[in-house]
Coordinates of C-alpha atoms in Angstrom, one line a residue:
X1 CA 85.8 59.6 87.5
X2 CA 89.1 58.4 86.2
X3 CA 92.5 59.5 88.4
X4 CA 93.3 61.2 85.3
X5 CA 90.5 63.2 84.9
X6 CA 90.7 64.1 88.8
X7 CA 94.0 65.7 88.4
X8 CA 93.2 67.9 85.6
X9 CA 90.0 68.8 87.1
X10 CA 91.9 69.7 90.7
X11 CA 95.0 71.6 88.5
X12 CA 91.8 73.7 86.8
X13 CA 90.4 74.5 90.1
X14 CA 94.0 75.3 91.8
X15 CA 94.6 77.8 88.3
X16 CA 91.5 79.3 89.0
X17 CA 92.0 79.9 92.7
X18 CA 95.3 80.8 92.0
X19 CA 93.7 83.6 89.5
X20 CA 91.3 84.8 91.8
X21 CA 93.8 85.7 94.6
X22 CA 96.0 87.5 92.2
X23 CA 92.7 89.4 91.3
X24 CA 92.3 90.8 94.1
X25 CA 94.9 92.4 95.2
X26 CA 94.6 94.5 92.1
X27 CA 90.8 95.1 92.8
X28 CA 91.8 96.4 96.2
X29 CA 94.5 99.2 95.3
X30 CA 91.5 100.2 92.8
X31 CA 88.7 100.0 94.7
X32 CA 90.3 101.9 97.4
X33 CA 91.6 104.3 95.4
X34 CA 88.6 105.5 93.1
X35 CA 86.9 105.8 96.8
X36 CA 88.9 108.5 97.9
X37 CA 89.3 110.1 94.2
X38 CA 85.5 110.4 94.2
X39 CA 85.1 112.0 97.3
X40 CA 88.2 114.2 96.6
X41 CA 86.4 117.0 94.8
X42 CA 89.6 117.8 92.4
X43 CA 89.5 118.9 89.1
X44 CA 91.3 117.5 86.0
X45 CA 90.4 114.3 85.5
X46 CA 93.3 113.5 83.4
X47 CA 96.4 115.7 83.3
X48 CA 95.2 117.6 86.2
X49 CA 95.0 117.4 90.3
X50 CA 92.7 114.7 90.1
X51 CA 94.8 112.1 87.9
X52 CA 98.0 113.7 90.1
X53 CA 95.8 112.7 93.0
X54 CA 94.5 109.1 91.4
X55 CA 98.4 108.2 91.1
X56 CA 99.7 109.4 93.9
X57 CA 97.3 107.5 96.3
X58 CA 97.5 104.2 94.2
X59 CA 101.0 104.1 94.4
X60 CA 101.0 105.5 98.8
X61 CA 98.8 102.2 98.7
X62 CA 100.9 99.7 97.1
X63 CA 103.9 101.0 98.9
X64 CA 102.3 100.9 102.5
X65 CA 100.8 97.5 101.4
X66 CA 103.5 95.8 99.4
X67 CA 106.4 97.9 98.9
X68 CA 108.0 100.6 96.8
X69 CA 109.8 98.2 94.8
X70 CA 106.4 96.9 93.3
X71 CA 105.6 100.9 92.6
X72 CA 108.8 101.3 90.8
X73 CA 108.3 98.4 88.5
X74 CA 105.0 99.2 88.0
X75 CA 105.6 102.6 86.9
X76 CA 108.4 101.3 84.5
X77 CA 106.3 98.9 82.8
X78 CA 103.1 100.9 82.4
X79 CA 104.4 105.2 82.6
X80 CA 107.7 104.0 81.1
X81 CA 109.8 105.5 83.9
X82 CA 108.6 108.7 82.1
X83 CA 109.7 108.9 78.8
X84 CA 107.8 109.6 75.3
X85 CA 105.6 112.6 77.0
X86 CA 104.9 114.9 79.4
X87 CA 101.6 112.9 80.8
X88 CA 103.7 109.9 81.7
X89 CA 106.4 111.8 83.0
X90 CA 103.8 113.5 85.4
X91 CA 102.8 110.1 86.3
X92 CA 106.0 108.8 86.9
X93 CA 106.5 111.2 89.2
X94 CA 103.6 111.5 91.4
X95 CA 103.7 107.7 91.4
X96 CA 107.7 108.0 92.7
X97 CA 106.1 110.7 95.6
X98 CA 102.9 108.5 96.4
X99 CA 105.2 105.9 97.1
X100 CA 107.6 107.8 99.5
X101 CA 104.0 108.3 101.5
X102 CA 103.0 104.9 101.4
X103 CA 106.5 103.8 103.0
X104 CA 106.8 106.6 105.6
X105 CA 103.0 106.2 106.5
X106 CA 102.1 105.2 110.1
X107 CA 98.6 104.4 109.3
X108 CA 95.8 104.0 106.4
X109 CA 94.8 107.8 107.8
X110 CA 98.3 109.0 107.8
X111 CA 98.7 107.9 104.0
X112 CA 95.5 109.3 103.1
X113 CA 96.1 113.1 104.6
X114 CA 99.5 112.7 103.1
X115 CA 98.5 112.1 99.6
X116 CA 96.1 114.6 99.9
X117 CA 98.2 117.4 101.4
X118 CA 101.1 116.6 99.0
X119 CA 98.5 117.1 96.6
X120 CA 97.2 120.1 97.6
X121 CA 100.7 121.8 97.8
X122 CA 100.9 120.5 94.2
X123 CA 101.5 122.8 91.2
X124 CA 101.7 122.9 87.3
X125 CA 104.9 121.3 85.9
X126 CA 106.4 121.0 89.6
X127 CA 110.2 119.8 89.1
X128 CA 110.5 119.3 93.0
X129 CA 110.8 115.6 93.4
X130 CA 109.0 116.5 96.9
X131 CA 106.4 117.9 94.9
X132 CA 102.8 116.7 93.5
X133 CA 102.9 117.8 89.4
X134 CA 99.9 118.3 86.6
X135 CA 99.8 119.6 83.2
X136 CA 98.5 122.9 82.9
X137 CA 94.6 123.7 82.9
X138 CA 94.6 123.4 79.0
X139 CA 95.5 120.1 78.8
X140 CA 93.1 118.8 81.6
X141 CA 90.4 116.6 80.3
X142 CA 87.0 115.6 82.3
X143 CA 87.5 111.5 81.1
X144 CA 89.4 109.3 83.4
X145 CA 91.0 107.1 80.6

């Protein structure tokens, strides 16, 4: 095989290793978090205590794994920081709370209990930035997307 053809064919498989390992940390924040959301029980699949639940523990896990930092830009780029309507705003701010957890947490057990207790002190349209918020029961829907 030419030099040439060498190099491209070692850049392609450096790209694609490269690809994979950025993969997979995203595989793990999801795969660990739809775990626990499954097992959780909660109601209000979107809108309600389960997607408050869903973004709080995502967010606890990037925090505890990463950093807030990577929470905040996250939630900038994909909730907004909020704006346009009352479901990103909710998500915004559980995502702001789950990563408070994820910083303070001691342990993978310690974040999970806290995201689970914050939740379950949670309310409809909480303004607390200490506490877990959903949209009332009308606007919960069953579909996670």
């Amino acid at each position: 095989m030419p030099a040439r053809a060498q190099r491209r064919r070692g850049r392609l498989r450096r790209a694609l290793l490269l690809a994979a390992l950025l993969s997979a940390y995203p595989a793990f924040v999801l795969g660990a978090t739809y775990a626990q959301f499954f097992r959780a029980g909660l109601p209000g699949g979107r809108h309600g205590p389960a997607d408050a639940y869903r973004h709080a523990l995502a967010s606890a896990i990037v925090a505890w794994t990463l950093s807030p930092r990577c929470v905040e830009w996250v939630t900038a780029v994909m909730e907004r920081d909020g704006r346009g309507n009352a479901a990103r705003a909710m998500d915004a701010h559980n995502n702001r709370i789950g990563a408070r957890i994820g910083a303070r947490a001691g342990s993978w057990g310690d974040l999970q209990r806290a995201v689970r207790e914050a939740v379950d002190r949670g309310g409809v349209n909480a303004r607390s930035p200490e506490r877990i918020t959903w949209l009332a029961p009308d606007a919960w829907q069953d579909r996670l997307y």
